[in-house]
């Protein structure tokens, strides 16, 4: 791994950056209201829908989108494909902020945030709780991600002695960093097993932990391709099409495995008949499948994988399909019973949008000021 990394450079306070800043300020207004007047002041959460937009996007979907670092680590360190190492820091950057902000959003989402520390106290730990596993794994993985990402910061600070030390111990954290997402991404699916009949038949299945893990890895590769193309177009970098073509070749096989498991399970359980049922759920299910089939058909053709525009739309379809799967399972197709209804409030949407905007701002700042991107040849 001898490639060099350099800051992209350029002006930080661009119009794009300032627009994102406005979104963050709007979110800040609602955050102040949330912590001064309580969670009910800015959200439509209830006992029937205790998990709304914040958990569904920031934690369940946001951490899957942030699996680029995990997916690339599997490719580089498990399957020994060192040719993709130049892409590892950019993938880690999206993972670092995706997981950090997902963890921070929990403080906003829980009613008694001042008692969150109880999760880590041995006398209160429930070892049979899936939620405990998710909380511990996400917390530890966020810490591990910052350690894995630290060489980029240390290089920018020219802290050479500490950098050499980190490089000697980094292999341990890389190993841990591949174990933790495997555990908590599948456990996020396990949370829905507890919900039982409240989850629509088209999404409720005993293999949902495996489906969540598969889609998280697939979304990870999708966001790596999307982020690379975004950086090339918006930061004036050379397109990494040869590498992106090889990364995107993995995606259709993961999606085929996912669809075989998903459709096969629905057929064997008899829940496939729910496609003909009433309500919007069958249409949402078909929308998920259509996005994934679109990506499969496009990316199976190696000539399509050499065209950046096609790579952009197919990677976007992968990310949107995975996001829709999670939104359907956790929020849209979730029915706690008669009398309960939920639609995100303006405050919830503004805070979620502000978190995304802050992540984009952090990405732009770090790629311009720290050695994230590999030197172009």
Coordinates of C-alpha atoms in Angstrom, one line a residue:
X1 CA 0.0 0.0 0.0
X2 CA 2.4 2.7 -1.2
X3 CA 0.0 5.2 -2.7
X4 CA 0.1 8.8 -1.5
X5 CA -2.9 10.9 -0.3
X6 CA -3.2 14.6 -0.7
X7 CA -5.8 17.3 0.3
X8 CA -7.9 18.4 -2.7
X9 CA -7.5 22.0 -1.7
X10 CA -9.6 24.9 -2.8
X11 CA -12.0 27.3 -1.2
X12 CA -14.1 25.9 1.6
X13 CA -16.8 28.5 1.9
X14 CA -18.4 27.9 -1.5
X15 CA -22.1 28.6 -2.3
X16 CA -22.8 24.9 -1.9
X17 CA -21.2 24.9 1.5
X18 CA -23.1 28.0 2.7
X19 CA -26.4 26.5 1.5
X20 CA -25.7 23.4 3.6
X21 CA -24.9 25.8 6.5
X22 CA -28.3 27.4 6.2
X23 CA -29.9 23.9 6.5
X24 CA -27.8 23.2 9.6
X25 CA -28.9 26.5 11.2
X26 CA -32.6 25.6 10.6
X27 CA -32.0 22.3 12.2
X28 CA -30.2 24.0 15.1
X29 CA -33.4 26.1 15.7
X30 CA -35.5 22.9 16.1
X31 CA -32.8 21.2 18.2
X32 CA -32.9 24.1 20.7
X33 CA -36.7 23.8 20.8
X34 CA -36.4 20.0 21.3
X35 CA -34.0 20.3 24.3
X36 CA -35.8 23.4 25.8
X37 CA -39.5 22.3 25.4
X38 CA -39.1 18.5 25.1
X39 CA -39.3 16.0 22.3
X40 CA -43.1 16.4 21.8
X41 CA -42.6 20.1 20.8
X42 CA -40.9 19.2 17.5
X43 CA -41.9 15.6 16.7
X44 CA -45.0 13.5 16.0
X45 CA -43.6 10.5 17.8
X46 CA -46.0 8.6 20.1
X47 CA -46.3 5.3 22.0
X48 CA -47.5 3.7 18.8
X49 CA -44.7 5.1 16.7
X50 CA -41.7 5.6 19.1
X51 CA -39.3 5.1 16.1
X52 CA -40.0 7.7 13.5
X53 CA -38.0 9.5 10.9
X54 CA -34.9 10.0 13.1
X55 CA -34.3 6.3 13.9
X56 CA -35.4 5.1 10.5
X57 CA -33.1 7.5 8.6
X58 CA -30.3 8.5 10.9
X59 CA -29.7 5.1 12.5
X60 CA -31.2 2.3 10.3
X61 CA -30.6 3.8 6.9
X62 CA -27.8 6.2 7.7
X63 CA -25.5 3.5 9.1
X64 CA -26.2 1.3 6.0
X65 CA -25.3 4.2 3.7
X66 CA -22.2 4.6 5.9
X67 CA -21.1 1.0 5.2
X68 CA -18.8 2.1 2.4
X69 CA -15.8 1.8 4.7
X70 CA -16.9 -1.7 5.9
X71 CA -17.6 -2.9 2.3
X72 CA -14.2 -1.7 1.1
X73 CA -12.4 -3.1 4.1
X74 CA -13.9 -6.5 3.2
X75 CA -12.7 -6.2 -0.3
X76 CA -9.2 -4.9 0.5
X77 CA -8.3 -6.8 3.7
X78 CA -10.4 -10.0 3.6
X79 CA -10.3 -10.7 -0.2
X80 CA -6.8 -9.1 -0.5
X81 CA -7.7 -6.8 -3.3
X82 CA -5.0 -4.1 -2.6
X83 CA -5.7 -2.4 -5.9
X84 CA -8.7 -0.7 -4.2
X85 CA -6.7 0.7 -1.3
X86 CA -6.6 4.2 -2.9
X87 CA -10.4 4.4 -2.3
X88 CA -10.3 3.3 1.3
X89 CA -9.9 6.7 3.0
X90 CA -12.7 8.4 1.1
X91 CA -14.9 5.4 2.0
X92 CA -13.8 5.6 5.7
X93 CA -14.6 9.3 5.7
X94 CA -18.3 8.7 4.8
X95 CA -18.5 5.9 7.4
X96 CA -17.0 8.1 10.1
X97 CA -19.5 10.9 9.8
X98 CA -22.4 8.5 9.0
X99 CA -21.9 6.6 12.2
X100 CA -20.9 9.6 14.4
X101 CA -24.1 11.5 13.4
X102 CA -26.2 8.3 13.8
X103 CA -24.9 8.0 17.4
X104 CA -25.5 11.7 18.0
X105 CA -29.0 11.5 16.7
X106 CA -29.9 9.0 19.4
X107 CA -29.5 11.8 22.0
X108 CA -32.1 13.8 20.1
X109 CA -34.5 10.8 19.7
X110 CA -34.7 9.4 23.2
X111 CA -37.0 11.1 25.7
X112 CA -34.7 10.9 28.7
X113 CA -31.4 11.6 27.0
X114 CA -29.7 12.5 30.3
X115 CA -30.0 8.8 31.3
X116 CA -28.4 7.3 28.2
X117 CA -25.2 6.5 30.1
X118 CA -27.2 3.8 31.9
X119 CA -26.9 1.6 28.8
X120 CA -23.2 1.1 29.6
X121 CA -23.6 0.4 33.4
X122 CA -23.2 -3.3 34.1
X123 CA -26.0 -3.3 36.7
X124 CA -28.6 -2.2 34.1
X125 CA -27.3 -4.3 31.1
X126 CA -29.8 -6.7 29.7
X127 CA -27.8 -9.3 27.9
X128 CA -30.9 -10.7 26.1
X129 CA -31.6 -7.3 24.5
X130 CA -31.0 -6.9 20.7
X131 CA -31.1 -3.2 21.3
X132 CA -28.2 -3.5 23.7
X133 CA -26.1 -5.2 21.0
X134 CA -26.9 -2.5 18.5
X135 CA -26.1 0.3 21.0
X136 CA -22.7 -1.3 22.0
X137 CA -21.7 -2.3 18.5
X138 CA -22.5 1.1 17.0
X139 CA -20.7 2.9 19.8
X140 CA -17.6 0.8 19.5
X141 CA -17.6 0.9 15.8
X142 CA -17.8 4.7 15.7
X143 CA -14.7 4.7 18.0
X144 CA -12.9 2.2 15.8
X145 CA -13.7 4.2 12.7
X146 CA -12.1 7.3 14.2
X147 CA -9.0 5.3 15.0
X148 CA -8.9 3.8 11.5
X149 CA -9.3 7.3 10.1
X150 CA -6.8 8.9 12.4
X151 CA -3.7 8.5 10.1
X152 CA -5.3 11.0 7.7
X153 CA -5.7 13.5 10.5
X154 CA -2.2 12.8 11.9
X155 CA -0.7 13.3 8.4
X156 CA -2.4 16.6 8.1
X157 CA -1.0 17.6 11.6
X158 CA 2.4 16.2 10.7
X159 CA 2.5 14.2 13.9
X160 CA 4.9 11.7 12.4
X161 CA 5.8 9.8 15.7
X162 CA 2.2 9.2 16.6
X163 CA 1.5 8.3 13.0
X164 CA 4.1 5.6 13.0
X165 CA 2.7 4.2 16.3
X166 CA -0.8 4.1 14.8
X167 CA 0.3 2.3 11.7
X168 CA 1.8 -0.5 13.9
X169 CA -1.5 -1.1 15.8
X170 CA -4.0 -0.3 13.1
X171 CA -4.3 -4.0 11.9
X172 CA -6.1 -4.8 15.2
X173 CA -8.7 -2.1 14.8
X174 CA -9.2 -3.0 11.1
X175 CA -10.1 -6.6 12.2
X176 CA -12.5 -5.3 14.9
X177 CA -13.9 -2.8 12.4
X178 CA -15.0 -5.7 10.1
X179 CA -16.6 -7.7 12.9
X180 CA -18.8 -5.0 14.5
X181 CA -20.9 -3.9 11.4
X182 CA -21.5 -7.6 10.6
X183 CA -23.1 -7.9 14.1
X184 CA -25.1 -4.7 14.4
X185 CA -26.3 -4.4 10.7
X186 CA -27.9 -7.9 11.1
X187 CA -29.2 -7.0 14.6
X188 CA -31.0 -3.9 13.2
X189 CA -33.1 -6.4 11.2
X190 CA -33.6 -8.5 14.4
X191 CA -35.3 -5.5 16.0
X192 CA -38.2 -6.0 13.6
X193 CA -38.5 -9.7 14.6
X194 CA -39.6 -8.4 18.0
X195 CA -42.3 -6.3 16.4
X196 CA -44.0 -9.4 15.1
X197 CA -47.3 -8.8 13.4
X198 CA -46.9 -5.1 13.4
X199 CA -44.6 -5.4 10.4
X200 CA -46.3 -6.1 7.1
X201 CA -46.0 -9.7 5.7
X202 CA -44.0 -8.5 2.8
X203 CA -41.2 -7.4 5.2
X204 CA -41.6 -9.6 8.2
X205 CA -39.4 -12.8 8.0
X206 CA -37.1 -14.8 10.1
X207 CA -34.2 -14.1 7.6
X208 CA -34.5 -10.3 7.9
X209 CA -31.2 -10.1 9.8
X210 CA -29.4 -11.6 6.8
X211 CA -31.4 -9.4 4.4
X212 CA -30.3 -6.3 6.3
X213 CA -26.7 -7.4 6.3
X214 CA -26.7 -8.1 2.6
X215 CA -28.3 -4.8 1.7
X216 CA -26.0 -2.9 4.0
X217 CA -22.9 -4.3 2.2
X218 CA -24.5 -3.6 -1.2
X219 CA -25.4 -0.1 -0.3
X220 CA -21.8 0.4 1.0
X221 CA -20.4 -0.4 -2.5
X222 CA -23.2 1.7 -4.1
X223 CA -22.2 4.8 -2.0
X224 CA -18.5 4.3 -2.7
X225 CA -19.2 4.5 -6.5
X226 CA -21.7 7.5 -6.0
X227 CA -19.3 9.4 -3.7
X228 CA -16.3 8.9 -6.1
X229 CA -18.3 10.3 -9.0
X230 CA -19.6 13.2 -6.9
X231 CA -16.1 14.1 -5.8
X232 CA -14.8 13.9 -9.4
X233 CA -17.6 16.2 -10.8
X234 CA -17.7 18.7 -7.9
X235 CA -14.1 18.8 -6.9
X236 CA -12.5 18.7 -10.4
X237 CA -10.8 15.3 -9.9
X238 CA -10.0 12.7 -12.5
X239 CA -12.7 10.1 -12.8
X240 CA -11.8 6.7 -11.2
X241 CA -13.8 4.8 -13.8
X242 CA -11.6 1.7 -14.1
X243 CA -11.7 1.1 -10.3
X244 CA -15.4 2.0 -10.1
X245 CA -16.2 -0.5 -12.9
X246 CA -14.6 -3.3 -10.9
X247 CA -16.3 -2.3 -7.6
X248 CA -19.7 -2.0 -9.3
X249 CA -19.3 -5.5 -10.8
X250 CA -19.8 -6.9 -7.3
X251 CA -23.1 -5.2 -6.8
X252 CA -25.4 -7.2 -9.1
X253 CA -24.3 -10.6 -7.6
X254 CA -25.1 -9.3 -4.1
X255 CA -28.4 -8.1 -5.3
X256 CA -29.2 -11.4 -7.1
X257 CA -28.4 -13.2 -3.8
X258 CA -30.7 -10.8 -1.9
X259 CA -33.6 -11.2 -4.4
X260 CA -33.3 -15.0 -4.4
X261 CA -33.5 -15.0 -0.6
X262 CA -36.2 -12.4 -0.4
X263 CA -38.6 -13.7 -3.1
X264 CA -37.8 -17.4 -2.2
X265 CA -38.7 -16.8 1.4
X266 CA -42.0 -15.0 0.5
X267 CA -42.9 -17.9 -1.8
X268 CA -42.1 -20.6 0.8
X269 CA -43.9 -18.7 3.6
X270 CA -47.0 -18.0 1.5
X271 CA -46.6 -14.3 2.1
X272 CA -46.1 -13.7 -1.6
X273 CA -49.9 -13.4 -1.9
X274 CA -49.7 -10.1 0.0
X275 CA -48.6 -8.5 -3.2
X276 CA -52.2 -8.6 -4.3
X277 CA -53.4 -7.1 -1.0
X278 CA -54.8 -3.6 -0.4
X279 CA -53.0 -0.5 0.5
X280 CA -49.7 1.1 -0.7
X281 CA -47.4 -1.6 0.7
X282 CA -47.5 -3.9 -2.5
X283 CA -46.5 -0.9 -4.6
X284 CA -43.7 0.1 -2.3
X285 CA -42.5 -3.5 -2.3
X286 CA -42.5 -3.5 -6.2
X287 CA -40.7 -0.1 -6.2
X288 CA -37.9 -1.7 -4.1
X289 CA -37.6 -4.7 -6.4
X290 CA -37.7 -2.5 -9.5
X291 CA -34.8 -0.3 -8.3
X292 CA -32.7 -3.4 -7.5
X293 CA -33.6 -5.1 -10.8
X294 CA -32.7 -1.9 -12.7
X295 CA -29.2 -1.9 -11.1
X296 CA -28.7 -5.6 -11.8
X297 CA -29.6 -5.3 -15.5
X298 CA -27.4 -2.2 -16.0
X299 CA -24.4 -3.4 -14.0
X300 CA -24.3 -7.0 -15.4
X301 CA -23.2 -5.4 -18.7
X302 CA -19.4 -4.7 -18.5
X303 CA -19.7 -2.0 -21.2
X304 CA -22.2 -0.1 -19.1
X305 CA -19.8 -0.2 -16.1
X306 CA -17.3 1.9 -18.1
X307 CA -19.7 4.8 -18.5
X308 CA -19.7 7.3 -15.6
X309 CA -23.3 8.5 -16.2
X310 CA -24.7 5.0 -16.1
X311 CA -22.6 4.1 -13.0
X312 CA -24.0 7.2 -11.3
X313 CA -27.7 6.3 -11.9
X314 CA -27.2 2.6 -11.1
X315 CA -25.3 3.3 -7.8
X316 CA -28.0 5.8 -6.9
X317 CA -30.7 3.1 -7.6
X318 CA -28.8 0.7 -5.2
X319 CA -28.7 3.3 -2.4
X320 CA -32.3 4.4 -2.9
X321 CA -33.6 0.8 -3.1
X322 CA -31.8 -0.1 0.1
X323 CA -33.1 3.0 1.8
X324 CA -36.6 2.4 0.7
X325 CA -36.4 -1.2 2.0
X326 CA -35.5 0.2 5.4
X327 CA -38.1 3.0 5.4
X328 CA -40.8 0.5 4.4
X329 CA -39.8 -2.1 7.1
X330 CA -39.3 0.4 10.0
X331 CA -41.9 3.1 9.3
X332 CA -44.2 2.9 6.3
X333 CA -45.2 -0.8 6.5
X334 CA -45.1 -0.7 10.3
X335 CA -48.7 -0.8 11.8
X336 CA -49.0 -0.8 15.6
X337 CA -52.8 -1.1 15.4
X338 CA -56.0 1.0 15.2
X339 CA -55.8 4.6 16.3
X340 CA -52.1 5.1 15.7
X341 CA -50.9 7.3 12.8
X342 CA -47.6 8.9 12.1
X343 CA -46.2 11.4 9.6
X344 CA -42.9 13.2 10.4
X345 CA -43.3 16.8 11.6
X346 CA -41.5 19.8 10.0
X347 CA -39.2 19.8 13.0
X348 CA -38.3 16.1 12.5
X349 CA -37.7 16.6 8.8
X350 CA -35.6 19.8 9.4
X351 CA -33.4 18.1 11.9
X352 CA -32.9 15.0 9.7
X353 CA -32.1 17.3 6.7
X354 CA -29.7 19.3 8.9
X355 CA -27.8 16.2 9.9
X356 CA -27.3 15.2 6.2
X357 CA -26.2 18.8 5.4
X358 CA -23.7 18.8 8.3
X359 CA -22.3 15.5 7.0
X360 CA -21.9 16.9 3.5
X361 CA -20.1 20.0 5.0
X362 CA -17.8 17.8 7.0
X363 CA -17.0 15.7 3.9
X364 CA -16.2 18.8 1.9
X365 CA -14.0 20.3 4.6
X366 CA -12.0 17.2 5.3
X367 CA -11.3 16.3 1.6
X368 CA -10.1 19.8 1.0
X369 CA -8.0 20.1 4.1
X370 CA -6.7 16.6 4.9
X371 CA -5.1 13.8 2.8
X372 CA -8.2 11.8 2.0
X373 CA -8.0 11.4 -1.8
X374 CA -5.2 9.4 -3.5
X375 CA -2.8 11.3 -5.7
X376 CA -3.9 11.2 -9.3
X377 CA -1.5 9.8 -11.8

